[in-house]
PDB file of C-alpha atoms in Angstrom:
ATOM      1  CA  MET A   1     -97.358  74.759  -6.892  1.00 40.00           C
ATOM      2  CA  ALA A   2     -95.379  72.022  -8.411  1.00 42.00           C
ATOM      3  CA  ASN A   3     -92.384  73.229 -10.678  1.00 45.00           C
ATOM      4  CA  SER A   4     -91.528  71.068 -13.582  1.00 43.00           C
ATOM      5  CA  THR A   5     -87.868  70.056 -14.033  1.00 43.00           C
ATOM      6  CA  GLU A   6     -86.627  70.356 -17.576  1.00 47.00           C
ATOM      7  CA  PRO A   7     -83.383  69.470 -18.779  1.00 44.00           C
ATOM      8  CA  GLN A   8     -80.929  72.358 -19.009  1.00 47.00           C
ATOM      9  CA  LYS A   9     -79.486  72.909 -22.316  1.00 45.00           C
ATOM     10  CA  PRO A  10     -75.660  73.470 -22.617  1.00 44.00           C
ATOM     11  CA  GLN A  11     -74.942  76.939 -22.286  1.00 48.00           C
ATOM     12  CA  ASN A  12     -71.805  77.105 -24.446  1.00 47.00           C
ATOM     13  CA  THR A  13     -72.598  75.910 -27.759  1.00 45.00           C
ATOM     14  CA  LYS A  14     -69.087  76.683 -29.117  1.00 44.00           C
ATOM     15  CA  LYS A  15     -67.848  73.857 -27.191  1.00 44.00           C
ATOM     16  CA  ASN A  16     -70.252  71.455 -29.074  1.00 44.00           C
ATOM     17  CA  LYS A  17     -69.090  73.089 -32.336  1.00 44.00           C
ATOM     18  CA  LYS A  18     -65.127  72.140 -31.283  1.00 44.00           C
ATOM     19  CA  LYS A  19     -66.332  68.375 -31.846  1.00 43.00           C
ATOM     20  CA  GLY A  20     -65.955  68.812 -35.536  1.00 43.00           C
ATOM     21  CA  ALA A  21     -62.739  70.517 -35.385  1.00 46.00           C
ATOM     22  CA  THR A  22     -59.978  69.258 -37.833  1.00 49.00           C
ATOM     23  CA  LEU A  23     -56.754  67.411 -36.529  1.00 46.00           C
ATOM     24  CA  ASP A  24     -54.728  70.585 -37.575  1.00 53.00           C
ATOM     25  CA  THR A  25     -56.496  72.670 -34.999  1.00 53.00           C
ATOM     26  CA  PHE A  26     -55.676  70.047 -32.435  1.00 47.00           C
ATOM     27  CA  TYR A  27     -51.886  70.165 -32.983  1.00 46.00           C
ATOM     28  CA  VAL A  28     -51.845  74.002 -33.034  1.00 50.00           C
ATOM     29  CA  ALA A  29     -53.507  74.003 -29.718  1.00 51.00           C
ATOM     30  CA  LYS A  30     -50.832  71.462 -28.475  1.00 48.00           C
ATOM     31  CA  ILE A  31     -47.813  73.597 -29.588  1.00 53.00           C
ATOM     32  CA  GLN A  32     -49.389  76.644 -27.966  1.00 58.00           C
ATOM     33  CA  ASN A  33     -49.714  74.702 -24.549  1.00 53.00           C
ATOM     34  CA  THR A  34     -46.119  73.611 -24.752  1.00 50.00           C
ATOM     35  CA  GLU A  35     -44.824  77.172 -25.343  1.00 55.00           C
ATOM     36  CA  GLN A  36     -46.965  78.348 -22.525  1.00 59.00           C
ATOM     37  CA  THR A  37     -45.333  75.275 -20.093  1.00 51.00           C
ATOM     38  CA  GLU A  38     -41.891  76.586 -21.085  1.00 51.00           C
ATOM     39  CA  ASP A  39     -42.617  80.121 -20.245  1.00 57.00           C
ATOM     40  CA  ASN A  40     -43.883  78.988 -16.933  1.00 54.00           C
ATOM     41  CA  ILE A  41     -40.871  77.064 -16.270  1.00 48.00           C
ATOM     42  CA  LYS A  42     -38.777  79.917 -17.118  1.00 49.00           C
ATOM     43  CA  GLU A  43     -40.667  82.257 -14.804  1.00 55.00           C
ATOM     44  CA  ASN A  44     -40.624  79.684 -12.044  1.00 52.00           C
ATOM     45  CA  ALA A  45     -36.849  79.120 -12.265  1.00 50.00           C
ATOM     46  CA  PRO A  46     -34.834  79.768  -9.170  1.00 51.00           C
ATOM     47  CA  LYS A  47     -33.396  83.279  -8.878  1.00 49.00           C
ATOM     48  CA  PRO A  48     -30.672  84.417  -6.674  1.00 47.00           C
ATOM     49  CA  SER A  49     -31.658  86.188  -3.529  1.00 45.00           C
ATOM     50  CA  LYS A  50     -31.677  89.927  -3.254  1.00 42.00           C
ATOM     51  CA  GLY A  51     -28.469  91.717  -2.067  1.00 42.00           C
ATOM     52  CA  ASN A  52     -25.861  88.743  -2.824  1.00 44.00           C
ATOM     53  CA  GLY A  53     -24.358  90.565  -5.974  1.00 44.00           C
ATOM     54  CA  ASN A  54     -24.857  87.707  -8.088  1.00 46.00           C
ATOM     55  CA  SER A  55     -26.751  88.208 -11.678  1.00 47.00           C
ATOM     56  CA  PRO A  56     -29.884  86.311 -11.987  1.00 53.00           C
ATOM     57  CA  GLN A  57     -29.745  82.762 -12.787  1.00 61.00           C
ATOM     58  CA  THR A  58     -31.103  81.853 -16.209  1.00 81.00           C
ATOM     59  CA  TYR A  59     -32.861  78.548 -17.214  1.00 80.00           C
ATOM     60  CA  GLU A  60     -29.997  77.517 -19.336  1.00 84.00           C
ATOM     61  CA  GLU A  61     -27.690  77.844 -16.379  1.00 84.00           C
ATOM     62  CA  PHE A  62     -30.161  75.935 -14.226  1.00 84.00           C
ATOM     63  CA  GLU A  63     -30.235  73.191 -16.685  1.00 84.00           C
ATOM     64  CA  SER A  64     -26.704  72.958 -17.164  1.00 85.00           C
ATOM     65  CA  GLU A  65     -26.068  72.693 -13.442  1.00 85.00           C
ATOM     66  CA  MET A  66     -28.557  69.884 -13.074  1.00 87.00           C
ATOM     67  CA  THR A  67     -27.028  68.080 -16.128  1.00 87.00           C
ATOM     68  CA  LYS A  68     -23.429  68.389 -14.578  1.00 86.00           C
ATOM     69  CA  LYS A  69     -24.897  66.941 -11.259  1.00 85.00           C
ATOM     70  CA  MET A  70     -26.804  64.106 -12.869  1.00 87.00           C
ATOM     71  CA  GLU A  71     -23.308  63.337 -14.934  1.00 86.00           C
ATOM     72  CA  ALA A  72     -21.385  63.355 -11.701  1.00 87.00           C
ATOM     73  CA  PHE A  73     -23.933  61.026 -10.277  1.00 87.00           C
ATOM     74  CA  TRP A  74     -23.836  58.640 -13.172  1.00 89.00           C
ATOM     75  CA  GLU A  75     -20.162  58.732 -13.434  1.00 88.00           C
ATOM     76  CA  GLU A  76     -19.994  57.713  -9.588  1.00 88.00           C
ATOM     77  CA  LYS A  77     -22.205  55.001 -10.305  1.00 87.00           C
ATOM     78  CA  LEU A  78     -20.471  54.034 -13.487  1.00 89.00           C
ATOM     79  CA  GLU A  79     -17.113  54.091 -11.383  1.00 89.00           C
ATOM     80  CA  ILE A  80     -18.682  51.682  -8.473  1.00 91.00           C
ATOM     81  CA  MET A  81     -20.033  49.436 -11.348  1.00 91.00           C
ATOM     82  CA  GLN A  82     -16.594  49.220 -13.140  1.00 90.00           C
ATOM     83  CA  LYS A  83     -14.869  48.501  -9.739  1.00 90.00           C
ATOM     84  CA  LYS A  84     -17.438  45.562  -9.126  1.00 91.00           C
ATOM     85  CA  PHE A  85     -16.981  44.480 -12.653  1.00 91.00           C
ATOM     86  CA  LYS A  86     -13.357  44.477 -12.349  1.00 90.00           C
ATOM     87  CA  HIS A  87     -13.551  42.653  -9.062  1.00 90.00           C
ATOM     88  CA  LEU A  88     -15.821  40.005 -10.745  1.00 92.00           C
ATOM     89  CA  GLN A  89     -13.367  39.799 -13.675  1.00 91.00           C
ATOM     90  CA  ASN A  90     -10.383  38.955 -11.421  1.00 91.00           C
ATOM     91  CA  GLN A  91     -12.547  36.313  -9.747  1.00 92.00           C
ATOM     92  CA  PHE A  92     -13.462  35.020 -12.913  1.00 92.00           C
ATOM     93  CA  ASP A  93      -9.722  35.022 -14.077  1.00 91.00           C
ATOM     94  CA  GLN A  94      -8.785  33.346 -10.691  1.00 92.00           C
ATOM     95  CA  THR A  95     -11.433  30.650 -11.221  1.00 92.00           C
ATOM     96  CA  VAL A  96     -10.240  30.033 -14.795  1.00 92.00           C
ATOM     97  CA  LYS A  97      -6.636  29.591 -13.449  1.00 92.00           C
ATOM     98  CA  GLU A  98      -7.815  27.296 -10.560  1.00 92.00           C
ATOM     99  CA  ASN A  99     -10.034  25.313 -13.194  1.00 92.00           C
ATOM    100  CA  GLN A 100      -6.922  24.885 -15.456  1.00 92.00           C
ATOM    101  CA  ALA A 101      -4.824  24.003 -12.410  1.00 92.00           C
ATOM    102  CA  LEU A 102      -7.274  21.340 -11.402  1.00 93.00           C
ATOM    103  CA  LYS A 103      -7.624  20.020 -14.961  1.00 93.00           C
ATOM    104  CA  ALA A 104      -3.641  19.550 -15.160  1.00 92.00           C
ATOM    105  CA  ARG A 105      -3.969  18.031 -11.607  1.00 92.00           C
ATOM    106  CA  ILE A 106      -6.596  15.461 -12.843  1.00 93.00           C
ATOM    107  CA  ARG A 107      -4.485  14.758 -15.892  1.00 92.00           C
ATOM    108  CA  GLN A 108      -1.491  14.086 -13.645  1.00 92.00           C
ATOM    109  CA  LEU A 109      -3.501  11.793 -11.392  1.00 92.00           C
ATOM    110  CA  GLU A 110      -4.832  10.026 -14.392  1.00 92.00           C
ATOM    111  CA  ASP A 111      -1.559   9.520 -15.810  1.00 91.00           C
ATOM    112  CA  ASN A 112      -0.208   8.285 -12.469  1.00 92.00           C
ATOM    113  CA  ASP A 113      -3.013   5.967 -11.911  1.00 91.00           C
ATOM    114  CA  ARG A 114      -2.227   4.599 -15.651  1.00 92.00           C
ATOM    115  CA  VAL A 115       1.497   4.240 -14.763  1.00 92.00           C
ATOM    116  CA  LYS A 116       0.489   2.468 -11.537  1.00 92.00           C
ATOM    117  CA  GLU A 117      -2.000   0.248 -12.996  1.00 92.00           C
ATOM    118  CA  GLN A 118       0.596  -0.905 -15.638  1.00 93.00           C
ATOM    119  CA  GLU A 119       3.008  -1.515 -12.835  1.00 93.00           C
ATOM    120  CA  LEU A 120       0.449  -3.458 -10.871  1.00 93.00           C
ATOM    121  CA  ILE A 121      -0.092  -5.653 -14.083  1.00 94.00           C
ATOM    122  CA  LYS A 122       3.678  -6.204 -14.269  1.00 94.00           C
ATOM    123  CA  GLN A 123       3.949  -6.987 -10.650  1.00 94.00           C
ATOM    124  CA  SER A 124       1.046  -9.257 -11.019  1.00 94.00           C
ATOM    125  CA  GLN A 125       2.795 -11.147 -13.723  1.00 94.00           C
ATOM    126  CA  ASN A 126       6.148 -11.308 -11.890  1.00 95.00           C
ATOM    127  CA  THR A 127       4.254 -12.548  -8.977  1.00 95.00           C
ATOM    128  CA  LYS A 128       2.673 -15.282 -11.049  1.00 94.00           C
ATOM    129  CA  LYS A 129       5.913 -16.473 -12.410  1.00 95.00           C
ATOM    130  CA  LEU A 130       7.445 -16.340  -8.951  1.00 95.00           C
ATOM    131  CA  GLU A 131       4.759 -18.715  -7.873  1.00 95.00           C
ATOM    132  CA  GLU A 132       5.174 -20.801 -10.770  1.00 95.00           C
ATOM    133  CA  ASN A 133       9.118 -20.937 -10.070  1.00 96.00           C
ATOM    134  CA  ILE A 134       8.330 -21.589  -6.234  1.00 96.00           C
ATOM    135  CA  LYS A 135       5.973 -24.518  -7.100  1.00 93.00           C
ATOM    136  CA  TYR A 136       8.676 -25.917  -9.611  1.00 95.00           C
ATOM    137  CA  LEU A 137      11.351 -25.610  -7.107  1.00 95.00           C
ATOM    138  CA  THR A 138       9.515 -27.088  -4.244  1.00 93.00           C
ATOM    139  CA  ASP A 139       8.361 -30.140  -6.584  1.00 91.00           C
ATOM    140  CA  LYS A 140      12.022 -30.554  -7.593  1.00 94.00           C
ATOM    141  CA  VAL A 141      13.347 -30.376  -4.020  1.00 94.00           C
ATOM    142  CA  THR A 142      10.427 -32.753  -3.003  1.00 93.00           C
ATOM    143  CA  ASP A 143      11.567 -35.113  -5.859  1.00 92.00           C
ATOM    144  CA  LEU A 144      15.193 -34.855  -5.075  1.00 94.00           C
ATOM    145  CA  GLU A 145      14.334 -35.985  -1.307  1.00 93.00           C
ATOM    146  CA  ASN A 146      12.322 -38.681  -2.555  1.00 93.00           C
ATOM    147  CA  ARG A 147      15.011 -39.860  -4.822  1.00 91.00           C
ATOM    148  CA  GLY A 148      17.396 -39.666  -1.813  1.00 91.00           C
ATOM    149  CA  ARG A 149      15.071 -41.976  -0.051  1.00 92.00           C
ATOM    150  CA  ARG A 150      14.755 -44.482  -2.478  1.00 91.00           C
ATOM    151  CA  ASP A 151      17.021 -47.077  -0.581  1.00 93.00           C
ATOM    152  CA  ASN A 152      14.853 -46.622   2.433  1.00 95.00           C
ATOM    153  CA  LEU A 153      11.985 -48.517   3.882  1.00 95.00           C
ATOM    154  CA  ARG A 154       9.169 -47.251   6.362  1.00 95.00           C
ATOM    155  CA  ILE A 155       8.090 -49.827   9.012  1.00 95.00           C
ATOM    156  CA  ILE A 156       4.730 -48.801  10.518  1.00 94.00           C
ATOM    157  CA  GLY A 157       3.181 -50.165  13.683  1.00 93.00           C
ATOM    158  CA  LEU A 158       6.417 -51.653  15.266  1.00 94.00           C
ATOM    159  CA  PRO A 159       5.923 -51.579  19.034  1.00 92.00           C
ATOM    160  CA  GLU A 160       7.448 -48.743  21.067  1.00 91.00           C
ATOM    161  CA  LYS A 161       9.641 -50.933  23.420  1.00 90.00           C
ATOM    162  CA  PRO A 162      13.278 -50.121  24.798  1.00 90.00           C
ATOM    163  CA  GLU A 163      14.580 -53.557  23.821  1.00 91.00           C
ATOM    164  CA  ILE A 164      13.190 -52.909  20.044  1.00 92.00           C
ATOM    165  CA  ASN A 165      14.595 -49.359  19.846  1.00 91.00           C
ATOM    166  CA  THR A 166      18.109 -50.435  20.941  1.00 91.00           C
ATOM    167  CA  LYS A 167      18.357 -53.219  18.480  1.00 93.00           C
ATOM    168  CA  LEU A 168      16.610 -52.049  15.452  1.00 94.00           C
ATOM    169  CA  ASP A 169      18.950 -53.461  12.773  1.00 93.00           C
ATOM    170  CA  MET A 170      18.399 -56.993  14.325  1.00 94.00           C
ATOM    171  CA  VAL A 171      14.702 -56.339  14.425  1.00 95.00           C
ATOM    172  CA  ILE A 172      14.600 -55.600  10.749  1.00 95.00           C
ATOM    173  CA  GLN A 173      16.600 -58.873  10.207  1.00 94.00           C
ATOM    174  CA  ASP A 174      14.089 -60.863  12.058  1.00 94.00           C
ATOM    175  CA  ILE A 175      11.119 -59.144  10.191  1.00 95.00           C
ATOM    176  CA  ILE A 176      12.896 -60.362   6.662  1.00 94.00           C
ATOM    177  CA  LYS A 177      13.435 -64.057   8.136  1.00 93.00           C
ATOM    178  CA  GLU A 178       9.751 -64.060   9.463  1.00 93.00           C
ATOM    179  CA  ASN A 179       7.933 -62.738   6.273  1.00 94.00           C
ATOM    180  CA  CYS A 180      10.233 -63.254   3.305  1.00 92.00           C
ATOM    181  CA  PRO A 181      13.038 -65.878   4.140  1.00 92.00           C
ATOM    182  CA  GLU A 182      13.458 -66.577   0.226  1.00 92.00           C
ATOM    183  CA  ILE A 183      15.530 -63.379  -0.087  1.00 90.00           C
ATOM    184  CA  LEU A 184      18.005 -64.745   2.455  1.00 88.00           C
ATOM    185  CA  GLU A 185      17.936 -68.084   0.659  1.00 87.00           C
ATOM    186  CA  GLN A 186      18.936 -66.457  -2.714  1.00 87.00           C
ATOM    187  CA  GLY A 187      21.849 -64.653  -0.827  1.00 84.00           C
ATOM    188  CA  GLY A 188      20.348 -61.154  -0.989  1.00 82.00           C
ATOM    189  CA  ASN A 189      22.393 -58.426   0.978  1.00 89.00           C
ATOM    190  CA  THR A 190      19.863 -57.457   3.603  1.00 91.00           C
ATOM    191  CA  ALA A 191      22.301 -55.462   5.691  1.00 92.00           C
ATOM    192  CA  THR A 192      21.196 -51.758   6.563  1.00 93.00           C
ATOM    193  CA  ASP A 193      23.482 -48.768   6.942  1.00 92.00           C
ATOM    194  CA  ARG A 194      21.320 -47.378   9.662  1.00 92.00           C
ATOM    195  CA  ALA A 195      17.933 -47.510  11.169  1.00 94.00           C
ATOM    196  CA  HIS A 196      15.970 -44.932  13.401  1.00 94.00           C
ATOM    197  CA  ARG A 197      12.674 -43.799  14.779  1.00 94.00           C
ATOM    198  CA  THR A 198      11.008 -40.801  13.391  1.00 90.00           C
ATOM    199  CA  PRO A 199      10.537 -38.393  14.849  1.00 89.00           C
ATOM    200  CA  SER A 200      13.491 -38.431  16.802  1.00 85.00           C
ATOM    201  CA  THR A 201      11.562 -37.544  20.238  1.00 87.00           C
ATOM    202  CA  LEU A 202       8.576 -39.513  21.679  1.00 84.00           C
ATOM    203  CA  ASN A 203       5.456 -37.514  22.012  1.00 85.00           C
ATOM    204  CA  PRO A 204       3.680 -38.934  25.215  1.00 84.00           C
ATOM    205  CA  GLN A 205       0.265 -37.762  23.927  1.00 86.00           C
ATOM    206  CA  LYS A 206       0.393 -40.007  20.904  1.00 85.00           C
ATOM    207  CA  THR A 207      -0.814 -43.706  21.454  1.00 86.00           C
ATOM    208  CA  THR A 208       0.610 -44.898  18.246  1.00 90.00           C
ATOM    209  CA  PRO A 209       4.397 -45.850  17.738  1.00 93.00           C
ATOM    210  CA  ARG A 210       6.668 -43.902  15.779  1.00 94.00           C
ATOM    211  CA  ASN A 211       7.707 -45.165  12.282  1.00 94.00           C
ATOM    212  CA  VAL A 212      10.967 -46.802  11.737  1.00 95.00           C
ATOM    213  CA  ILE A 213      13.333 -45.731   8.888  1.00 95.00           C
ATOM    214  CA  ALA A 214      15.727 -48.152   7.535  1.00 96.00           C
ATOM    215  CA  LYS A 215      18.295 -47.502   4.961  1.00 95.00           C
ATOM    216  CA  PHE A 216      19.268 -50.737   3.107  1.00 95.00           C
ATOM    217  CA  GLN A 217      22.802 -51.043   1.468  1.00 93.00           C
ATOM    218  CA  SER A 218      21.158 -52.815  -1.631  1.00 92.00           C
ATOM    219  CA  SER A 219      18.452 -51.108  -3.541  1.00 90.00           C
ATOM    220  CA  GLN A 220      17.495 -54.502  -5.188  1.00 92.00           C
ATOM    221  CA  THR A 221      16.919 -56.048  -1.865  1.00 93.00           C
ATOM    222  CA  LYS A 222      14.832 -53.199  -0.617  1.00 93.00           C
ATOM    223  CA  GLU A 223      12.867 -53.466  -3.851  1.00 93.00           C
ATOM    224  CA  LYS A 224      12.132 -57.235  -3.278  1.00 93.00           C
ATOM    225  CA  ILE A 225      11.218 -56.645   0.540  1.00 94.00           C
ATOM    226  CA  LEU A 226       8.628 -53.888  -0.904  1.00 93.00           C
ATOM    227  CA  GLN A 227       7.162 -56.124  -3.437  1.00 92.00           C
ATOM    228  CA  GLU A 228       6.619 -58.867  -0.998  1.00 93.00           C
ATOM    229  CA  ALA A 229       5.094 -56.511   1.430  1.00 92.00           C
ATOM    230  CA  ARG A 230       2.389 -55.370  -1.418  1.00 88.00           C
ATOM    231  CA  LYS A 231       1.462 -58.863  -1.870  1.00 89.00           C
ATOM    232  CA  ARG A 232       0.612 -59.885   1.905  1.00 90.00           C
ATOM    233  CA  GLN A 233       0.448 -58.614   5.503  1.00 92.00           C
ATOM    234  CA  PHE A 234       3.651 -58.551   7.273  1.00 96.00           C
ATOM    235  CA  ARG A 235       4.173 -59.443  10.932  1.00 94.00           C
ATOM    236  CA  TYR A 236       6.555 -59.117  13.791  1.00 94.00           C
ATOM    237  CA  LYS A 237       6.371 -62.068  16.206  1.00 91.00           C
ATOM    238  CA  GLY A 238       2.717 -62.349  15.301  1.00 89.00           C
ATOM    239  CA  MET A 239       1.781 -58.615  15.499  1.00 93.00           C
ATOM    240  CA  PRO A 240       0.713 -57.037  12.212  1.00 94.00           C
ATOM    241  CA  ILE A 241       3.023 -54.208  10.791  1.00 95.00           C
ATOM    242  CA  ARG A 242       3.077 -52.583   7.447  1.00 93.00           C
ATOM    243  CA  VAL A 243       6.167 -51.825   5.281  1.00 94.00           C
ATOM    244  CA  THR A 244       5.987 -49.092   2.674  1.00 92.00           C
ATOM    245  CA  GLN A 245       8.287 -46.951   0.534  1.00 91.00           C
ATOM    246  CA  ASP A 246       9.972 -44.099   2.639  1.00 93.00           C
ATOM    247  CA  LEU A 247       9.142 -40.645   1.074  1.00 92.00           C
ATOM    248  CA  ALA A 248       9.151 -37.075   1.706  1.00 92.00           C
ATOM    249  CA  SER A 249       6.500 -35.700   4.190  1.00 90.00           C
ATOM    250  CA  SER A 250       4.593 -33.735   1.587  1.00 91.00           C
ATOM    251  CA  THR A 251       4.307 -36.852  -0.633  1.00 92.00           C
ATOM    252  CA  LEU A 252       3.168 -38.884   2.140  1.00 89.00           C
ATOM    253  CA  ASN A 253       0.340 -36.327   2.942  1.00 92.00           C
ATOM    254  CA  ASP A 254      -0.691 -36.298  -0.822  1.00 92.00           C
ATOM    255  CA  ARG A 255      -0.974 -39.976  -0.862  1.00 91.00           C
ATOM    256  CA  LYS A 256      -2.859 -40.074   2.547  1.00 91.00           C
ATOM    257  CA  ALA A 257      -5.307 -37.888   0.831  1.00 93.00           C
ATOM    258  CA  TRP A 258      -6.458 -40.741  -1.198  1.00 94.00           C
ATOM    259  CA  ASN A 259      -7.032 -43.222   1.659  1.00 92.00           C
ATOM    260  CA  MET A 260     -10.697 -42.929   1.602  1.00 92.00           C
ATOM    261  CA  ILE A 261     -11.064 -43.358  -2.062  1.00 92.00           C
ATOM    262  CA  PHE A 262      -8.551 -46.129  -1.929  1.00 91.00           C
ATOM    263  CA  ARG A 263     -10.490 -48.168   0.395  1.00 90.00           C
ATOM    264  CA  LYS A 264     -13.810 -47.439  -1.749  1.00 89.00           C
ATOM    265  CA  ALA A 265     -12.000 -48.471  -4.764  1.00 89.00           C
ATOM    266  CA  ARG A 266     -10.897 -51.755  -3.331  1.00 89.00           C
ATOM    267  CA  GLU A 267     -14.118 -52.662  -2.156  1.00 88.00           C
ATOM    268  CA  LEU A 268     -15.593 -52.190  -5.603  1.00 87.00           C
ATOM    269  CA  GLY A 269     -12.840 -54.454  -6.919  1.00 88.00           C
ATOM    270  CA  LEU A 270     -11.017 -51.816  -9.011  1.00 89.00           C
ATOM    271  CA  GLN A 271      -7.414 -53.023  -7.993  1.00 90.00           C
ATOM    272  CA  PRO A 272      -6.527 -49.646  -6.949  1.00 91.00           C
ATOM    273  CA  ARG A 273      -2.660 -48.494  -6.602  1.00 90.00           C
ATOM    274  CA  ILE A 274      -0.805 -45.592  -5.439  1.00 89.00           C
ATOM    275  CA  SER A 275       2.224 -44.854  -8.007  1.00 87.00           C
ATOM    276  CA  TYR A 276       4.921 -42.437  -7.658  1.00 86.00           C
ATOM    277  CA  PRO A 277       4.775 -39.502  -6.418  1.00 87.00           C
ATOM    278  CA  ALA A 278       1.093 -39.651  -5.237  1.00 90.00           C
ATOM    279  CA  LYS A 279      -0.956 -40.937  -8.291  1.00 92.00           C
ATOM    280  CA  LEU A 280      -4.037 -43.256  -8.084  1.00 93.00           C
ATOM    281  CA  THR A 281      -4.648 -45.828 -10.665  1.00 93.00           C
ATOM    282  CA  ILE A 282      -7.664 -48.139 -11.007  1.00 92.00           C
ATOM    283  CA  TYR A 283      -8.653 -50.991 -13.346  1.00 91.00           C
ATOM    284  CA  PHE A 284     -12.160 -49.982 -14.830  1.00 89.00           C
ATOM    285  CA  GLN A 285     -14.177 -51.355 -17.733  1.00 87.00           C
ATOM    286  CA  GLY A 286     -11.075 -52.987 -19.002  1.00 88.00           C
ATOM    287  CA  LYS A 287      -8.942 -50.098 -18.801  1.00 90.00           C
ATOM    288  CA  VAL A 288      -6.199 -48.502 -16.433  1.00 91.00           C
ATOM    289  CA  TRP A 289      -7.307 -44.951 -15.595  1.00 92.00           C
ATOM    290  CA  ALA A 290      -4.801 -42.900 -13.784  1.00 93.00           C
ATOM    291  CA  PHE A 291      -5.575 -39.693 -11.559  1.00 93.00           C
ATOM    292  CA  ASN A 292      -3.024 -36.999 -10.298  1.00 91.00           C
ATOM    293  CA  LYS A 293      -5.466 -35.096  -8.197  1.00 90.00           C
ATOM    294  CA  ILE A 294      -8.821 -35.994  -6.096  1.00 91.00           C
ATOM    295  CA  GLU A 295     -10.598 -33.474  -8.037  1.00 91.00           C
ATOM    296  CA  ASP A 296     -10.100 -35.212 -11.544  1.00 91.00           C
ATOM    297  CA  PHE A 297     -11.161 -38.545  -9.952  1.00 90.00           C
ATOM    298  CA  GLN A 298     -14.430 -36.930  -8.604  1.00 89.00           C
ATOM    299  CA  LEU A 299     -15.185 -35.514 -11.983  1.00 90.00           C
ATOM    300  CA  PHE A 300     -14.647 -38.947 -13.567  1.00 89.00           C
ATOM    301  CA  ALA A 301     -16.990 -40.711 -10.882  1.00 87.00           C
ATOM    302  CA  LYS A 302     -19.639 -38.149 -11.443  1.00 87.00           C
ATOM    303  CA  LYS A 303     -20.080 -39.354 -14.919  1.00 87.00           C
ATOM    304  CA  ARG A 304     -20.337 -42.942 -14.064  1.00 82.00           C
ATOM    305  CA  PRO A 305     -23.023 -43.640 -11.324  1.00 78.00           C
ATOM    306  CA  GLU A 306     -21.501 -47.025 -10.403  1.00 75.00           C
ATOM    307  CA  LEU A 307     -18.430 -45.290  -8.861  1.00 74.00           C
ATOM    308  CA  CYS A 308     -20.535 -42.875  -6.806  1.00 65.00           C
TER     309      CYS A 308
END
């Protein structure tokens, strides 16, 4: 026969009544449980073994012993931490000192760089002054050398023959008779102090003859011969030669730099001339224009298409 199962009712009805207990009842029960727990701890506290002659260990003694152990433990930990902190503090102090030393070194280096920079500026200024002085002295020496050659004439293209080299004084007189006899007719002094080839030794690899330098006793006669040489082509026994003013080698190089421009200017009918020491002059649009440097003439020509 089947048994019907009915839900069992709670046997302890008093527990259900506790649901309506007040808050005061809860705290009273809590205090009682705490006192019971303390009593259990006291009962379970370690006791000395029998027969050792020691009095029983109380809970306060056990607690005191544990407190001392904990204090000793934390003191040890604190001492270790203090040592580590002191070590870190020393490292920090050392780092601060090194940082200060580096800052001082950097300031010193910056000061040294500033001093060196100022010295470099002074040296640059001194170098510039020295360069200007060197240029001035070089130009002065060149000018003195040119003035020391003012009585000289340079003869270019005279054949390199022994009979000519041994009698250069007589050859020069023949050149004057052939090209400007009026100077002799006027009673000019055409005598020369000396005449020589330059350079002093012959270079067999060069096919052109060496120049002849002649120093005249009279600067007026030298100027007359030079003026006649500018007017027409000089010859020696029918061979063309060229007579120019004798100048320092640096001045001659400066004049040679104008050669191409000089030829083009002559083709354009600009009446070019090279004046002392190495200045180009031209006649253009009814005016005389003078140029000390090739760059100056190039800038002048760029603005005038008819000269390019």
